[in-house]
Every structure is written in structure tokens, then in C-alpha cells.
Backbone as numpy.savetxt, mean C-alpha at the origin, in Angstrom:
# Nx Ny Nz CAx CAy CAz Cx Cy Cz
8.35 -1.27 -24.10 8.83 -1.38 -23.16 8.05 -1.90 -22.15
9.21 -2.57 -21.35 9.68 -3.23 -20.22 8.87 -1.78 -18.58
7.59 -1.99 -17.35 7.68 -1.14 -17.60 8.26 -0.93 -16.03
9.04 -0.35 -15.23 8.68 0.01 -13.77 8.30 -0.32 -13.02
7.76 -1.09 -12.28 6.67 -0.92 -10.88 7.01 -1.18 -9.41
6.37 0.78 -8.76 6.30 0.91 -8.26 5.88 1.26 -7.14
4.75 -0.07 -5.98 4.38 0.41 -4.78 4.88 1.89 -3.90
4.00 2.18 -3.73 4.13 3.29 -3.62 2.84 3.37 -2.12
3.65 3.79 -0.79 2.82 3.41 0.54 2.85 4.40 1.72
1.85 5.44 2.61 2.09 6.48 3.45 2.57 6.25 4.77
3.65 5.96 4.67 2.89 5.16 6.32 3.28 6.38 7.96
3.81 7.22 7.46 2.79 8.71 8.65 3.41 9.69 8.04
2.95 10.26 6.99 3.23 11.32 5.96 2.64 12.43 6.53
2.97 13.04 6.85 2.11 14.71 7.74 0.41 14.51 6.93
-0.10 14.29 8.51 -1.55 14.79 8.06 -2.64 15.83 9.09
-3.20 16.67 8.65 -3.83 17.99 9.80 -4.03 17.95 11.17
-4.56 16.00 11.37 -6.00 15.64 12.07 -4.57 15.76 13.86
-3.26 15.49 13.26 -1.97 15.58 14.02 -1.71 16.45 14.60
-2.65 18.16 14.23 -2.37 19.65 14.75 -3.21 19.33 15.66
-4.36 19.03 16.33 -4.63 19.56 17.56 -4.47 18.22 18.21
-3.54 16.98 18.10 -3.53 15.86 19.57 -2.12 15.71 19.58
-1.77 15.50 21.04 -0.58 15.55 22.30 -0.33 14.31 20.60
1.83 15.05 21.55 2.42 13.83 20.84 2.85 12.48 20.82
2.24 12.26 22.90 2.29 10.52 22.48 0.77 9.69 22.40
-0.54 10.63 22.55 -0.96 9.98 21.54 -1.13 9.68 19.44
0.15 10.46 19.12 0.62 10.69 17.65 1.51 9.08 18.12
2.66 9.48 18.88 3.59 7.84 19.27 2.67 7.14 19.47
1.25 6.87 20.57 0.42 5.72 20.25 0.41 5.26 19.02
0.29 5.83 18.55 -0.36 5.68 17.06 0.34 4.74 15.38
1.30 5.88 15.97 3.10 5.28 14.61 2.63 3.21 15.69
2.97 3.04 17.07 3.30 2.58 17.18 2.21 1.12 17.27
1.18 1.21 16.74 -0.02 0.56 16.13 -0.29 0.42 15.02
0.26 1.56 13.92 0.68 1.65 12.50 2.18 0.46 12.55
3.05 0.20 13.27 4.24 -0.32 12.81 3.24 -1.97 12.71
2.59 -2.42 14.22 2.60 -3.57 14.16 1.95 -3.86 12.69
0.47 -3.05 12.54 -0.46 -4.13 11.99 0.34 -3.66 10.39
1.06 -2.85 10.36 1.81 -3.21 8.90 3.24 -4.33 9.04
3.73 -4.44 10.10 4.65 -5.65 10.45 3.45 -7.31 10.02
1.83 -7.31 10.53 0.98 -8.28 10.39 0.33 -9.26 9.37
0.12 -6.94 8.57 -0.56 -7.33 7.31 0.26 -7.04 6.63
0.56 -6.01 5.78 0.99 -5.12 4.69 2.56 -5.86 4.19
3.49 -6.00 5.38 4.79 -6.16 5.25 4.44 -7.62 5.16
4.06 -8.63 5.33 3.93 -9.98 5.01 3.27 -10.20 3.31
2.06 -9.79 3.09 1.59 -9.24 2.26 2.14 -9.54 0.99
2.94 -7.94 0.88 4.12 -7.49 -0.44 4.72 -8.95 -0.24
5.45 -9.59 0.84 6.61 -10.41 0.54 6.06 -11.58 -0.19
4.61 -11.94 -0.25 4.14 -13.32 0.01 4.17 -12.77 -1.64
3.83 -12.17 -2.52 3.89 -11.75 -3.93 4.64 -12.33 -4.94
4.56 -13.18 -6.09 4.49 -13.77 -6.82 5.88 -12.87 -7.73
5.13 -11.22 -7.85 5.82 -11.15 -9.36 6.70 -9.85 -9.02
7.38 -9.44 -9.54 8.85 -8.37 -9.41 7.60 -7.15 -9.39
8.30 -6.79 -8.10 8.50 -5.74 -7.64 9.70 -4.88 -8.06
9.55 -3.63 -8.52 10.81 -3.10 -8.63 11.26 -1.64 -8.14
10.35 -1.10 -6.94 10.66 -0.32 -6.08 9.67 -0.67 -4.88
9.63 -0.44 -3.93 8.38 0.41 -2.95 8.81 1.59 -2.49
8.15 2.55 -2.37 8.84 3.66 -1.51 7.72 3.52 -0.47
8.27 4.18 0.94 7.16 4.14 1.78 7.45 5.57 2.02
6.67 6.42 2.22 7.26 7.93 2.86 6.27 8.25 4.52
7.48 9.07 5.10 7.60 8.78 6.06 8.33 10.49 6.62
7.56 10.38 8.15 8.21 11.51 8.60 8.56 11.52 9.64
9.58 11.92 9.72 10.81 11.18 10.38 11.02 12.82 11.62
9.85 13.72 12.06 11.07 15.04 12.57 10.56 14.86 14.15
9.11 13.50 14.01 8.69 13.64 15.65 9.01 12.13 15.77
10.16 11.10 15.27 9.85 9.83 15.83 11.00 9.02 14.69
11.89 8.25 14.53 12.69 7.86 13.95 12.18 6.45 13.75
11.61 5.61 12.61 11.17 4.79 12.50 11.85 3.94 11.30
12.90 4.19 11.28 13.26 2.78 9.56 14.44 2.04 9.83
15.27 1.65 11.38 14.84 0.98 12.10 13.66 -0.06 11.60
12.51 -0.29 12.43 11.68 -0.48 12.45 10.52 -1.33 10.91
11.27 0.14 10.36 10.17 -0.61 9.05 11.47 -1.46 7.94
12.94 -0.92 8.20 13.55 -1.99 7.53 13.41 -3.00 8.32
13.36 -3.47 9.59 13.45 -4.39 9.90 12.13 -5.88 9.46
11.10 -4.59 9.10 10.01 -5.49 8.96 9.90 -5.99 6.64
10.75 -5.37 6.36 10.71 -5.66 4.44 12.33 -5.96 4.05
12.84 -6.63 5.33 14.09 -7.24 4.85 13.94 -7.80 3.77
14.90 -7.41 3.03 14.85 -8.17 1.48 13.79 -7.75 0.32
12.51 -6.56 0.85 12.42 -6.06 -0.52 12.79 -4.90 -0.65
12.56 -4.98 -2.22 12.99 -3.57 -2.58 12.47 -1.89 -1.46
12.88 -1.56 -0.82 12.24 -0.79 -0.58 13.28 0.54 -0.53
12.76 2.14 -0.33 13.61 2.87 -0.45 12.79 4.10 0.75
13.08 4.04 1.29 12.10 4.98 2.76 12.32 6.88 2.00
11.49 7.26 1.57 11.10 8.81 1.11 10.85 9.68 2.28
12.16 10.21 2.91 11.82 11.26 4.60 10.85 13.21 3.97
10.27 12.75 4.41 9.10 13.79 4.28 10.31 15.39 4.35
10.50 16.22 3.50 11.71 17.61 3.79 10.76 19.18 3.26
8.96 19.11 2.96 8.88 19.84 3.60 7.96 20.34 1.64
7.69 19.06 1.64 7.49 19.12 -0.17 5.24 18.09 -0.50
4.96 18.17 -1.54 4.16 18.40 -1.86 3.89 16.20 -2.40
3.39 14.74 -1.80 3.50 13.69 -2.48 4.17 13.48 -3.60
3.27 14.52 -4.66 3.94 14.01 -5.99 4.80 14.54 -5.69
5.50 14.98 -5.84 6.37 15.76 -6.37 7.87 15.13 -4.75
7.71 14.37 -4.12 8.84 13.75 -3.26 8.73 12.33 -4.14
7.64 11.94 -4.75 7.92 10.45 -5.18 8.90 11.12 -6.80
8.31 11.92 -6.70 9.22 12.10 -8.09 10.76 12.28 -8.11
10.83 13.00 -7.34 12.59 13.18 -6.61 12.66 11.86 -6.13
12.24 10.93 -5.56 12.95 9.54 -5.37 13.13 8.84 -6.18
12.73 8.97 -7.61 12.25 7.98 -9.13 13.92 8.84 -9.72
13.48 9.74 -9.70 14.59 11.52 -11.20 15.42 9.99 -10.51
16.28 9.19 -10.59 16.74 8.23 -10.95 16.79 7.01 -11.98
15.69 6.78 -12.01 15.33 5.59 -13.69 15.83 6.30 -14.72
15.69 4.96 -15.38 16.34 5.94 -16.25 15.17 6.00 -17.85
14.87 7.49 -18.22 14.06 8.13 -18.02 14.66 8.17 -19.88
13.96 7.70 -21.28 12.60 8.04 -20.94 11.92 6.32 -20.31
10.65 6.42 -19.28 10.58 5.22 -19.41 9.24 5.28 -18.88
8.92 3.26 -19.00 7.42 4.01 -18.75 7.38 2.48 -17.61
6.42 4.05 -16.68 6.75 4.12 -14.65 4.75 3.72 -14.84
5.01 2.34 -13.45 3.35 1.63 -13.17 3.36 2.61 -11.57
3.14 3.42 -11.40 2.76 3.80 -9.79 1.55 2.59 -9.07
1.47 2.26 -8.02 0.26 2.03 -7.36 0.50 1.57 -6.34
-1.18 2.49 -4.96 -1.21 2.58 -4.11 -0.94 1.13 -3.49
-0.94 0.97 -2.00 -0.73 0.79 -0.67 -0.58 1.49 -0.06
-2.19 1.02 0.51 -1.97 1.43 2.34 -1.53 1.06 3.28
-0.39 1.22 4.41 0.00 0.37 5.54 -1.09 -0.38 5.96
-2.24 -0.97 6.12 -2.38 -1.42 6.76 -3.74 -2.71 5.95
-3.06 -2.04 4.84 -3.76 -3.22 3.68 -2.95 -4.56 3.02
-3.83 -5.53 2.77 -3.43 -6.59 2.36 -4.09 -6.87 0.88
-2.95 -7.33 0.32 -2.88 -6.94 -1.12 -3.11 -8.98 -1.44
-3.32 -9.27 -3.43 -3.30 -10.76 -3.20 -1.78 -11.52 -3.45
-1.57 -12.32 -3.58 0.08 -13.15 -3.94 0.02 -13.29 -5.42
-1.06 -12.91 -6.91 -1.00 -12.63 -8.06 -1.40 -10.76 -8.55
-1.17 -10.13 -7.59 -1.91 -8.84 -7.31 -0.42 -7.90 -8.28
0.55 -8.21 -8.56 1.75 -7.51 -9.12 2.17 -8.28 -10.36
2.25 -9.50 -10.60 2.38 -10.23 -11.31 0.67 -10.30 -12.33
-0.55 -10.01 -11.82 -1.22 -9.75 -13.28 -1.79 -8.59 -13.44
-1.24 -7.28 -11.74 -0.93 -5.95 -12.84 -0.02 -6.11 -14.12
1.48 -6.72 -14.17 2.23 -6.51 -15.15 1.34 -7.12 -16.03
1.01 -8.56 -16.34 0.51 -8.81 -17.21 -0.60 -7.60 -18.48
-0.71 -6.87 -17.26 -1.84 -6.56 -19.08 -1.26 -5.74 -19.61
-1.19 -5.33 -21.14 -1.02 -5.13 -22.48 -1.72 -3.44 -22.55
-0.95 -2.73 -22.68 -0.63 -1.16 -22.95 -0.14 -0.77 -23.57
-0.66 -0.14 -25.12 0.69 -0.44 -26.35 1.03 2.01 -25.75
1.55 2.03 -26.79 2.18 3.18 -26.92 2.04 5.32 -26.65
0.56 4.74 -27.31 -0.57 6.03 -26.35 -1.22 5.93 -25.89
-1.48 4.67 -25.16 -2.66 5.03 -24.23 -1.58 5.48 -23.11
-0.12 5.40 -23.04 0.74 5.24 -22.03 1.20 6.60 -22.07
1.11 7.03 -23.23 1.30 8.24 -23.07 0.74 9.52 -22.24
-0.67 9.35 -22.50 -2.10 9.39 -22.25 -2.30 9.25 -20.72
-1.87 8.10 -20.27 -1.52 7.82 -19.31 -3.19 6.89 -18.74
-3.19 5.79 -18.15 -4.09 5.18 -17.70 -4.31 4.33 -16.68
-5.57 4.45 -15.43 -5.84 3.50 -14.90 -6.18 2.58 -14.31
-5.29 1.46 -13.87 -6.30 -0.10 -13.25 -6.40 -0.09 -12.76
-8.17 -1.45 -12.79 -8.39 -0.98 -11.34 -8.71 -2.42 -11.03
-8.61 -3.58 -9.87 -9.12 -4.52 -9.95 -10.38 -4.44 -9.36
-11.86 -4.26 -9.56 -13.06 -3.79 -9.36 -12.99 -4.50 -7.86
-12.99 -5.96 -7.65 -13.02 -7.49 -6.82 -11.96 -7.75 -6.18
-12.42 -7.20 -4.51 -11.53 -7.44 -3.96 -12.35 -7.40 -2.35
-11.69 -7.25 -1.35 -12.36 -8.12 -0.40 -12.39 -7.46 1.11
-12.47 -7.22 2.11 -12.83 -6.12 3.39 -12.06 -7.70 4.71
-11.13 -7.50 4.43 -10.81 -8.16 5.75 -11.72 -8.28 7.11
-12.29 -8.76 8.14 -12.13 -8.06 9.51 -11.96 -9.02 10.37
-10.98 -7.76 10.81 -9.40 -8.81 11.36 -10.10 -9.54 13.09
-10.89 -8.90 13.23 -11.35 -9.34 14.92 -12.31 -10.83 14.78
-12.91 -10.67 13.58 -13.29 -12.25 13.20 -12.17 -12.89 12.56
-11.24 -12.42 11.96 -10.69 -13.50 11.06 -11.17 -13.88 10.08
-11.98 -13.07 9.56 -13.16 -13.40 7.80 -12.53 -12.47 6.83
-12.30 -13.02 5.53 -12.67 -11.50 4.52 -14.39 -11.77 3.87
-15.08 -10.45 4.03 -15.80 -10.01 2.73 -15.98 -9.75 1.94
-16.82 -10.18 0.41 -16.67 -9.98 -1.04 -16.31 -8.37 -1.26
-15.81 -7.42 -1.83 -16.05 -6.22 -1.95 -15.96 -5.66 -3.69
-17.36 -5.26 -3.90 -16.80 -4.15 -5.24 -16.65 -2.98 -5.48
-15.06 -2.64 -5.38 -15.26 -1.31 -5.02 -14.51 -0.21 -6.81
-15.12 -0.17 -7.86 -13.41 -0.01 -8.80 -12.51 1.15 -8.38
-13.47 2.52 -7.38 -12.15 3.29 -7.15 -11.89 3.16 -6.03
-11.32 2.17 -5.74 -10.48 1.73 -4.58 -9.12 2.13 -4.12
-8.30 2.08 -2.85 -7.33 2.78 -3.02 -6.28 1.71 -3.53
-6.23 0.46 -4.29 -4.64 -0.03 -4.33 -5.16 0.41 -6.08
-5.16 1.33 -6.88 -5.13 1.92 -8.12 -4.05 1.48 -8.72
-3.61 1.14 -10.27 -1.95 1.61 -10.54 -2.52 2.83 -11.08
-1.24 3.42 -11.71 -1.06 4.60 -12.60 -0.14 4.33 -13.69
-1.02 3.57 -15.12 0.65 3.41 -16.04 0.38 4.96 -16.23
1.77 5.37 -16.99 2.30 6.46 -17.88 4.01 6.45 -18.19
4.29 6.92 -19.37 5.35 6.59 -20.92 5.79 8.69 -20.32
6.79 8.73 -20.10 7.15 9.85 -19.73 9.05 10.05 -19.90
9.26 11.53 -20.53 10.15 11.29 -20.64 10.88 12.15 -19.02
10.46 12.34 -18.46 11.35 13.24 -17.48 10.83 12.43 -16.11
11.50 12.52 -15.22 10.81 11.93 -13.49 9.33 13.83 -13.66
10.61 14.97 -13.76 9.61 15.76 -13.62 8.05 15.94 -14.01
7.87 14.75 -15.32 6.53 14.30 -16.20 5.86 13.84 -15.46
6.18 13.54 -14.56 5.25 11.97 -13.93 3.89 12.62 -12.99
2.93 12.20 -13.44 1.42 12.27 -12.83 1.73 11.45 -11.41
1.75 10.18 -11.28 1.81 9.32 -10.67 0.37 8.50 -10.13
0.41 7.82 -9.50 -1.44 7.62 -8.65 -1.82 8.76 -7.60
-0.71 9.14 -7.40 -1.19 10.12 -5.96 -1.36 11.19 -6.93
-1.92 11.81 -8.39 -2.19 13.35 -8.71 -3.48 13.53 -8.16
-3.91 12.39 -8.28 -6.20 12.80 -7.28 -6.15 11.65 -6.26
-7.47 12.05 -5.24 -7.71 10.79 -4.66 -7.91 9.88 -5.36
-7.72 8.78 -5.17 -8.40 7.05 -5.22 -9.43 7.64 -6.57
-10.41 7.60 -5.80 -12.19 7.60 -5.76 -12.33 8.77 -6.91
-11.36 9.28 -7.03 -11.76 10.33 -8.48 -10.60 10.54 -9.38
-9.39 9.11 -9.49 -8.63 8.55 -10.38 -8.80 8.04 -11.43
-10.44 7.81 -11.58 -11.34 7.03 -12.78 -11.34 8.13 -13.93
-12.15 8.37 -12.95 -12.72 10.50 -14.07 -11.98 10.80 -14.28
-10.30 11.51 -13.42 -9.61 12.39 -14.64 -8.85 11.89 -15.10
-8.43 10.28 -15.38 -7.48 9.22 -16.45 -8.61 9.38 -17.64
-7.54 9.37 -18.91 -7.43 10.01 -19.94 -8.35 8.17 -20.48
-8.26 6.81 -19.50 -7.46 5.73 -19.74 -8.75 5.10 -18.66
-8.69 3.69 -18.70 -8.61 3.18 -17.08 -9.61 2.15 -17.82
-8.83 0.52 -17.62 -8.86 -0.11 -17.45 -9.85 -1.49 -16.41
-10.55 -1.88 -16.47 -10.93 -2.52 -14.90 -10.55 -3.89 -15.47
-10.09 -4.54 -14.75 -9.41 -6.39 -14.74 -10.27 -6.88 -13.47
-9.84 -7.94 -13.75 -10.47 -9.27 -13.44 -9.40 -9.81 -13.02
-10.14 -11.55 -11.47 -9.43 -12.12 -11.34 -10.13 -13.02 -10.96
-9.53 -14.13 -10.31 -10.72 -15.50 -10.03 -10.79 -15.32 -8.26
-9.68 -14.78 -8.35 -10.00 -14.29 -6.39 -9.43 -13.14 -5.76
-10.30 -12.74 -5.15 -9.94 -10.69 -4.90 -8.03 -10.50 -5.29
-8.79 -9.51 -5.59 -6.48 -8.60 -5.78 -5.94 -8.00 -4.56
-7.16 -7.90 -3.49 -6.27 -6.85 -1.97 -7.54 -6.90 -1.57
-7.32 -6.73 -0.33 -8.61 -6.58 0.75 -7.95 -4.86 1.65
-9.78 -4.98 2.02 -9.03 -3.61 3.47 -9.39 -4.33 4.51
-8.42 -4.44 5.27 -7.80 -4.39 6.56 -9.15 -3.60 7.99
-9.86 -4.37 8.49 -11.01 -3.46 9.33 -10.67 -3.60 10.80
-9.89 -2.85 10.84 -9.57 -2.79 12.53 -9.41 -1.81 13.50
-9.52 -1.88 14.69 -9.45 -1.19 16.04 -9.78 0.79 15.67
-8.32 0.97 15.06 -8.23 2.13 14.78 -8.42 2.26 13.13
-8.98 2.24 12.64 -9.07 2.81 11.50 -10.66 2.79 10.66
-10.86 3.97 10.95 -12.51 3.94 11.14 -13.15 4.83 10.36
-12.08 5.04 8.75 -12.49 4.92 7.31 -13.14 3.59 7.07
-12.50 2.29 7.37 -12.81 1.11 6.90 -13.62 0.85 7.27
-13.55 0.95 8.96 -14.80 0.53 9.64 -15.93 0.56 8.46
-16.65 1.80 8.14 -18.02 1.66 7.34 -17.99 0.70 6.22
-17.10 0.17 5.79 -16.73 -0.64 5.19 -17.60 -2.15 5.52
-17.69 -2.03 6.64 -18.43 -3.42 6.93 -20.16 -3.46 6.69
-20.56 -1.29 6.50 -21.45 -1.71 6.33 -22.35 -1.95 4.95
-21.20 -2.27 3.81 -21.83 -3.51 2.77 -20.90 -5.02 3.15
-20.13 -5.14 4.03 -20.25 -6.06 4.45 -20.94 -7.48 3.84
-21.64 -8.19 3.10 -22.91 -8.84 3.09 -22.40 -10.33 2.21
-21.02 -10.61 2.23 -21.19 -11.85 1.21 -19.75 -12.34 1.90
-19.45 -13.26 2.67 -18.18 -13.43 3.32 -17.71 -14.35 2.70
-16.63 -15.02 2.48 -16.30 -16.62 1.54 -15.95 -17.49 2.34
-15.68 -18.78 1.45 -16.17 -18.91 2.43 -15.13 -20.01 3.38
-13.70 -19.93 2.08 -12.81 -20.54 2.48 -11.65 -19.21 3.18
-11.56 -18.95 4.74 -10.98 -17.96 4.81 -9.35 -18.32 5.18
-9.12 -20.16 5.31 -7.31 -20.24 5.97 -6.65 -20.47 4.51
-7.46 -20.45 3.43 -6.97 -20.38 1.79 -6.39 -18.81 1.50
-7.84 -18.38 1.47 -7.08 -16.68 1.76 -6.78 -15.72 2.55
-6.21 -16.58 3.76 -5.34 -16.09 4.96 -3.42 -16.80 3.82
-3.83 -17.53 3.66 -2.58 -18.12 2.48 -2.12 -16.66 1.13
-3.39 -17.02 0.89 -2.81 -16.06 -0.72 -2.58 -14.72 -0.28
-2.82 -14.07 1.07 -2.92 -12.60 1.55 -1.44 -12.47 2.54
-0.91 -13.87 2.27 0.03 -13.71 2.82 0.34 -14.32 4.47
-0.82 -14.43 5.38 -1.15 -13.79 6.36 -1.50 -15.23 7.26
-1.06 -15.32 8.37 -1.46 -16.79 9.23 -3.13 -15.85 10.20
-3.34 -17.04 10.91 -4.61 -17.19 11.92 -4.08 -17.00 12.80
-4.38 -15.84 13.69 -3.14 -15.11 15.32 -3.01 -16.20 15.74
-3.54 -17.21 15.44 -3.03 -18.63 16.45 -1.88 -19.35 16.11
-1.84 -18.78 14.46 -0.25 -19.69 14.48 0.41 -18.25 13.67
0.56 -17.13 14.08 1.19 -16.64 14.50 2.43 -16.41 15.22
3.83 -16.81 14.71 5.67 -16.58 15.42 4.81 -15.01 16.66
4.51 -15.47 17.47 4.26 -13.97 18.95 5.92 -13.48 19.41
6.62 -13.51 18.84 8.24 -12.99 18.69 8.18 -12.02 18.46
7.79 -11.89 17.42 7.48 -10.48 15.51 6.96 -9.57 16.39
6.05 -9.47 16.85 6.17 -7.84 17.06 6.62 -7.84 18.74
6.91 -8.27 19.68 8.81 -8.43 21.06 8.67 -7.78 20.43
9.93 -8.59 19.47 10.73 -7.35 19.00 10.68 -5.95 18.62
9.47 -5.86 17.72 8.98 -4.53 17.40 8.85 -3.57 19.02
8.06 -4.44 20.18 7.94 -3.77 21.27 9.40 -2.69 21.78
10.22 -4.07 21.59 11.50 -3.36 22.50 12.50 -2.43 21.53
12.10 -2.88 20.33 12.75 -1.83 19.90 12.33 -0.29 19.87
10.54 -0.19 19.64 10.29 1.26 20.21 10.43 1.24 21.87
10.55 0.58 22.99 10.37 1.19 24.28 11.54 1.75 23.83
12.77 1.19 23.38 14.09 1.92 23.30 14.52 2.98 22.48
13.57 3.08 21.28 13.88 4.56 20.73 13.11 5.75 21.65
11.88 5.30 22.25 11.76 6.59 23.31 12.17 6.71 24.59
13.52 5.88 24.87 13.78 5.97 26.06 15.37 7.45 25.11
15.39 7.38 23.99 16.15 7.95 23.48 16.80 9.38 23.87
């Protein structure tokens, strides 16, 4: 059975941390996330070789409507914006995929909206052979070998992280209501709770966690970033990004103008 390949990204899905922050702090954070998404994740996915059937981007539009900005960044990609309506993440994904032709084999893969995937990321996941029995019980796929990209240094460091936040979950289900999805547990727990696990290999890092000023969690990864890759420019091309000096300056300028208009509504 040919699987449906579904990327899932939480853009500004509700989080308790914002319960104690001001509205302006939230708007500033969203603006920063749009820039990171435009500079890193969007181009990275666009650069991939494999076919994505759908890219679910989970958004909360109650405080700010960012649909136009996200659609501009992902133009031409099979994106479906999933709006928060009070349901938990898994239930929201089930509803978004209810139009698939079930029974179906579904591959749901995590991708944070400030990170990078390699050009062969989707193609390599799709190439994994999984029998029907494994798919019925559920299989976690992991590329342990990845990278940490220090944005301020423009340098990639090797990372070995089996429980990384780029996992893929493969399942064969009779209906959307039966889907567990890659978000059925925290990524650090997925390998432990899954019936089957496959550790995969690539000759280049399959993914890269981006360390930037706003990502406190990823900054901790620099503590184990000991081995830098030598060919930075080749990896930048592989991940779909360019050195800042080579990037067109107009892309974020357009986003900034759009954002100002949004705040003036």
C-alpha cells in the first residue's frame, strides 16, 4: 500500500507559557517565528527531492491572523493550515486527514518551524520497506544522525540523537479516527511506546536543529556540539539555505511590511 506522507508542524499552537506573557511579547515572538520559518524551514522543505502529500501547519489565529504570511512563504507546496478550535493536537490532525481514502497507510513526520530537513529527508523515509503487520502495529522511523546548525556561526555540528524531533510514524488504519500520529507521545518517548522501531542511515545529516537567539531548548544542544562539519557551503545547499551574505534581502522585508499592515488592522 502506497503511504500518504504527511509533514506536521506546530507554528503557534497554544502553549501555557503565554498565559503569563503580554500580548506584545506574543506578537513579537510570532513575528520572529515568521522570519525563522521564511529563512530556514520553508526553503528547506522546498529544496527536498521526495514527494510530500500534505504539510499540515497548525496555527492559532485567535490573537493574530498569519494565514497570508504563511501561504506566501509556502506558495507552491501542498500546505494545509489547521486552525486551533479547542481540540488537542492528535484530534486536530485526525480531523485534518479525514478526507484521505481509508483504509490507508499514513506516515506522519514531525518538523518544527525553525528547523531544517535535508534534501533527501522525505525520499529516504519513503524508501523504507515496511510490511503490513508492522504497519498495523505502528512503526517509528528515526535517522539518528543529524546536525546542529549554529546560525550565528553559520556552522553545522554533528549530532547523534535517536529520539530527535524529526521522527516519522507509520501506521495502517481503517479510518482517520484510528490514527495515532507521530504526536501520540513526546518525541523523546516515541521509541519507547512504539511496537516497532527502525533506525536509519544516510551519508549526510538527515536533519538539522537550528540554534538561534530565541530557541532556549536548542541552545542546550551546543553543549554537545563538538565536531563541526567541514563543508558548510555544501550543507547549506543540501538544506536549502544560503549564507546570509548571499540571501536576497527583500523576502523578509516583504514579510515585515505585511506584518505592519496586520498590526494596524
